[in-house]
C-alpha cells in the first residue's frame, strides 16, 4: 500500500523514521491503517518532535491494539496511569531499564505485541537504543540449526531481570515459550530467547541448553541484524516486540535520559 507519510530507512532490513504525521492527537482510520502497515514492514518505527501527554501516548499505542499491563513492571507504573511506566536515568542511577538485549516482558504468558517509548529528555550525545531483527537472525541460521531448534521451548523468568530490583511483594511471572516463534501477522519465524529473561531450554540437558542459549545470544546481537536510533527530545520509538530485541545503551552517565513507555497487549507465542 502507498503510505501517506515520508519514510527514511535506517537499514535495508528494519527501522524507519516517519515524518509528516502528528501523533499528538487523534489520527484518521486511514492513517492508523498505514501506521500498522509501517510497523509490519519496518519492525520499528520512529517519530520526531511529538510532545506527548500521557493520554496522547496511550491513544497512540492503542492504534496497534489494547494496552498491556506488565505485572513485573508494576512498581515503575505512573500513579493513575497503570499502563505507563517511567523510563528514567540520571546521576543517581545504579542501573537502567533494558540495558541487556531483550524482548520486553517475555516472562509474561502473553508478552507484549509491541512497546511505544517516548523520551522528552535525552543526553546531548549517547543514550541510543539498538534494535536487532529476529527474522533476519533466524534466516541466517544454518538449516541444521533451524531443524535442531524446531519444537524446543525455553523458560523466561522475571526473576532473572527484576529479581534484584523489584520491590518486595512484586509479582514475578515465569512462562515457557517456543525458542523460535511464528509471527502471527506475517507467518515469518523469529528467534525468541533473550539474555534478560530466558533461564533455560526446557527440553535439553542443562549444559547443552546453556551452550545453545550462549550461541543464540551472540548470534542475535551481531551488528548486521541491527539498527540504532539516535534520540532527540520528544522522539517516539515503536517496536514490534515479537520480531525485534533491543538494548538501551547506557553510555551517558551522569546525564539524564527520561520519558515513558506504554506496551501493547500481545498473544501467546506459537
Ligand atoms: C526498554 O527496554 O524498554 C527501554 C529502552 C530504552 O530505554 O531505550
PDB file of N, CA, C and O and ligand atoms in Angstrom, residues 87-88 96-100 102 104 115 117 119 127-131 196 231 239 246-249 252 257 261 263, ligand 1:
ATOM      1  N   UNK A  87      10.613   5.612  32.360  1.00  0.00           N
ATOM      2  CA  UNK A  87      11.965   5.159  31.975  1.00  0.00           C
ATOM      3  C   UNK A  87      12.878   6.348  32.274  1.00  0.00           C
ATOM      4  O   UNK A  87      12.786   7.393  31.615  1.00  0.00           O
ATOM      5  N   UNK A  88      13.723   6.202  33.279  1.00  0.00           N
ATOM      6  CA  UNK A  88      14.475   7.373  33.735  1.00  0.00           C
ATOM      7  C   UNK A  88      15.858   6.959  34.214  1.00  0.00           C
ATOM      8  O   UNK A  88      15.999   5.964  34.921  1.00  0.00           O
ATOM      9  N   UNK A  96      19.951   0.945  34.518  1.00  0.00           N
ATOM     10  CA  UNK A  96      18.903   1.498  33.642  1.00  0.00           C
ATOM     11  C   UNK A  96      18.060   0.342  33.128  1.00  0.00           C
ATOM     12  O   UNK A  96      18.551  -0.797  33.035  1.00  0.00           O
ATOM     13  N   UNK A  97      16.806   0.655  32.797  1.00  0.00           N
ATOM     14  CA  UNK A  97      15.913  -0.372  32.254  1.00  0.00           C
ATOM     15  C   UNK A  97      16.415  -0.799  30.881  1.00  0.00           C
ATOM     16  O   UNK A  97      16.755   0.044  30.047  1.00  0.00           O
ATOM     17  N   UNK A  98      16.495  -2.103  30.670  1.00  0.00           N
ATOM     18  CA  UNK A  98      16.674  -2.613  29.315  1.00  0.00           C
ATOM     19  C   UNK A  98      18.068  -2.514  28.745  1.00  0.00           C
ATOM     20  O   UNK A  98      18.230  -2.429  27.528  1.00  0.00           O
ATOM     21  N   UNK A  99      19.102  -2.552  29.599  1.00  0.00           N
ATOM     22  CA  UNK A  99      20.464  -2.442  29.054  1.00  0.00           C
ATOM     23  C   UNK A  99      20.878  -3.726  28.315  1.00  0.00           C
ATOM     24  O   UNK A  99      21.507  -3.668  27.256  1.00  0.00           O
ATOM     25  N   UNK A 100      20.547  -4.883  28.879  1.00  0.00           N
ATOM     26  CA  UNK A 100      20.868  -6.147  28.198  1.00  0.00           C
ATOM     27  C   UNK A 100      19.894  -6.347  27.033  1.00  0.00           C
ATOM     28  O   UNK A 100      18.746  -5.892  27.085  1.00  0.00           O
ATOM     29  N   UNK A 102      17.037  -7.747  24.914  1.00  0.00           N
ATOM     30  CA  UNK A 102      15.831  -8.449  25.387  1.00  0.00           C
ATOM     31  C   UNK A 102      14.622  -8.155  24.494  1.00  0.00           C
ATOM     32  O   UNK A 102      14.610  -7.193  23.727  1.00  0.00           O
ATOM     33  N   UNK A 104      10.691  -7.274  25.402  1.00  0.00           N
ATOM     34  CA  UNK A 104      10.020  -6.806  26.617  1.00  0.00           C
ATOM     35  C   UNK A 104       9.126  -7.884  27.214  1.00  0.00           C
ATOM     36  O   UNK A 104       8.309  -8.499  26.506  1.00  0.00           O
ATOM     37  N   UNK A 115       5.984  -2.087  22.002  1.00  0.00           N
ATOM     38  CA  UNK A 115       6.151  -1.043  23.014  1.00  0.00           C
ATOM     39  C   UNK A 115       6.320   0.289  22.326  1.00  0.00           C
ATOM     40  O   UNK A 115       6.964   0.372  21.272  1.00  0.00           O
ATOM     41  N   UNK A 117       7.883   3.883  23.183  1.00  0.00           N
ATOM     42  CA  UNK A 117       8.726   4.615  24.126  1.00  0.00           C
ATOM     43  C   UNK A 117       8.817   6.066  23.680  1.00  0.00           C
ATOM     44  O   UNK A 117       9.172   6.354  22.526  1.00  0.00           O
ATOM     45  N   UNK A 119      10.615   9.662  24.768  1.00  0.00           N
ATOM     46  CA  UNK A 119      11.622  10.317  25.611  1.00  0.00           C
ATOM     47  C   UNK A 119      11.526  11.826  25.407  1.00  0.00           C
ATOM     48  O   UNK A 119      11.632  12.309  24.277  1.00  0.00           O
ATOM     49  N   UNK A 127      23.047   7.405  24.668  1.00  0.00           N
ATOM     50  CA  UNK A 127      21.694   7.017  25.048  1.00  0.00           C
ATOM     51  C   UNK A 127      20.880   6.444  23.901  1.00  0.00           C
ATOM     52  O   UNK A 127      19.642   6.390  23.971  1.00  0.00           O
ATOM     53  N   UNK A 128      21.558   6.011  22.834  1.00  0.00           N
ATOM     54  CA  UNK A 128      20.825   5.399  21.707  1.00  0.00           C
ATOM     55  C   UNK A 128      20.129   4.108  22.170  1.00  0.00           C
ATOM     56  O   UNK A 128      20.537   3.491  23.164  1.00  0.00           O
ATOM     57  N   UNK A 129      19.127   3.697  21.419  1.00  0.00           N
ATOM     58  CA  UNK A 129      18.576   2.356  21.580  1.00  0.00           C
ATOM     59  C   UNK A 129      18.964   1.554  20.334  1.00  0.00           C
ATOM     60  O   UNK A 129      18.795   2.041  19.208  1.00  0.00           O
ATOM     61  N   UNK A 130      19.502   0.347  20.558  1.00  0.00           N
ATOM     62  CA  UNK A 130      19.836  -0.547  19.448  1.00  0.00           C
ATOM     63  C   UNK A 130      18.745  -1.611  19.348  1.00  0.00           C
ATOM     64  O   UNK A 130      18.248  -2.103  20.373  1.00  0.00           O
ATOM     65  N   UNK A 131      18.377  -1.927  18.129  1.00  0.00           N
ATOM     66  CA  UNK A 131      17.347  -2.943  17.865  1.00  0.00           C
ATOM     67  C   UNK A 131      17.962  -4.034  16.986  1.00  0.00           C
ATOM     68  O   UNK A 131      18.797  -3.738  16.131  1.00  0.00           O
ATOM     69  N   UNK A 196      17.985 -11.373  28.925  1.00  0.00           N
ATOM     70  CA  UNK A 196      17.429 -10.729  30.119  1.00  0.00           C
ATOM     71  C   UNK A 196      16.437 -11.613  30.864  1.00  0.00           C
ATOM     72  O   UNK A 196      16.282 -11.485  32.076  1.00  0.00           O
ATOM     73  N   UNK A 231      18.360   9.334  19.684  1.00  0.00           N
ATOM     74  CA  UNK A 231      17.227  10.079  20.231  1.00  0.00           C
ATOM     75  C   UNK A 231      17.460  11.589  20.161  1.00  0.00           C
ATOM     76  O   UNK A 231      18.595  12.054  20.284  1.00  0.00           O
ATOM     77  N   UNK A 239       8.239  -0.388  18.651  1.00  0.00           N
ATOM     78  CA  UNK A 239       8.827  -1.604  18.090  1.00  0.00           C
ATOM     79  C   UNK A 239       7.878  -2.781  18.205  1.00  0.00           C
ATOM     80  O   UNK A 239       7.050  -2.862  19.107  1.00  0.00           O
ATOM     81  N   UNK A 246      15.912  -5.506  21.755  1.00  0.00           N
ATOM     82  CA  UNK A 246      16.537  -4.189  21.836  1.00  0.00           C
ATOM     83  C   UNK A 246      17.416  -4.077  23.070  1.00  0.00           C
ATOM     84  O   UNK A 246      17.314  -4.881  23.999  1.00  0.00           O
ATOM     85  N   UNK A 247      18.257  -3.045  23.047  1.00  0.00           N
ATOM     86  CA  UNK A 247      19.178  -2.791  24.156  1.00  0.00           C
ATOM     87  C   UNK A 247      19.305  -1.279  24.311  1.00  0.00           C
ATOM     88  O   UNK A 247      19.561  -0.567  23.332  1.00  0.00           O
ATOM     89  N   UNK A 248      19.089  -0.813  25.543  1.00  0.00           N
ATOM     90  CA  UNK A 248      19.216   0.622  25.844  1.00  0.00           C
ATOM     91  C   UNK A 248      20.663   0.879  26.257  1.00  0.00           C
ATOM     92  O   UNK A 248      21.121   0.351  27.265  1.00  0.00           O
ATOM     93  N   UNK A 249      21.378   1.671  25.460  1.00  0.00           N
ATOM     94  CA  UNK A 249      22.827   1.822  25.677  1.00  0.00           C
ATOM     95  C   UNK A 249      23.083   2.917  26.732  1.00  0.00           C
ATOM     96  O   UNK A 249      22.704   4.085  26.535  1.00  0.00           O
ATOM     97  N   UNK A 252      25.944   7.397  28.856  1.00  0.00           N
ATOM     98  CA  UNK A 252      25.784   8.849  29.062  1.00  0.00           C
ATOM     99  C   UNK A 252      25.809   9.253  30.534  1.00  0.00           C
ATOM    100  O   UNK A 252      25.579  10.429  30.846  1.00  0.00           O
ATOM    101  N   UNK A 257      18.384  10.950  31.099  1.00  0.00           N
ATOM    102  CA  UNK A 257      17.583  10.471  29.947  1.00  0.00           C
ATOM    103  C   UNK A 257      16.252  10.060  30.535  1.00  0.00           C
ATOM    104  O   UNK A 257      16.201   9.225  31.459  1.00  0.00           O
ATOM    105  N   UNK A 261       7.049   4.712  28.838  1.00  0.00           N
ATOM    106  CA  UNK A 261       6.828   3.595  27.925  1.00  0.00           C
ATOM    107  C   UNK A 261       5.439   3.003  28.140  1.00  0.00           C
ATOM    108  O   UNK A 261       5.013   2.821  29.283  1.00  0.00           O
ATOM    109  N   UNK A 263       2.980  -0.309  26.676  1.00  0.00           N
ATOM    110  CA  UNK A 263       3.071  -1.555  25.916  1.00  0.00           C
ATOM    111  C   UNK A 263       1.702  -1.978  25.392  1.00  0.00           C
ATOM    112  O   UNK A 263       0.675  -1.681  26.005  1.00  0.00           O
TER     113      UNK A 263
HETATM  114  C1  LIG B   1      13.200  -0.697  27.305  1.00  0.00           C
HETATM  115  O1  LIG B   1      13.879  -1.705  27.393  1.00  0.00           O
HETATM  116  O2  LIG B   1      12.001  -0.772  27.094  1.00  0.00           O
HETATM  117  C2  LIG B   1      13.867   0.668  27.375  1.00  0.00           C
HETATM  118  C3  LIG B   1      14.525   1.000  26.095  1.00  0.00           C
HETATM  119  C4  LIG B   1      15.258   2.312  26.145  1.00  0.00           C
HETATM  120  O3  LIG B   1      15.253   2.976  27.198  1.00  0.00           O
HETATM  121  O4  LIG B   1      15.848   2.688  25.138  1.00  0.00           O
END
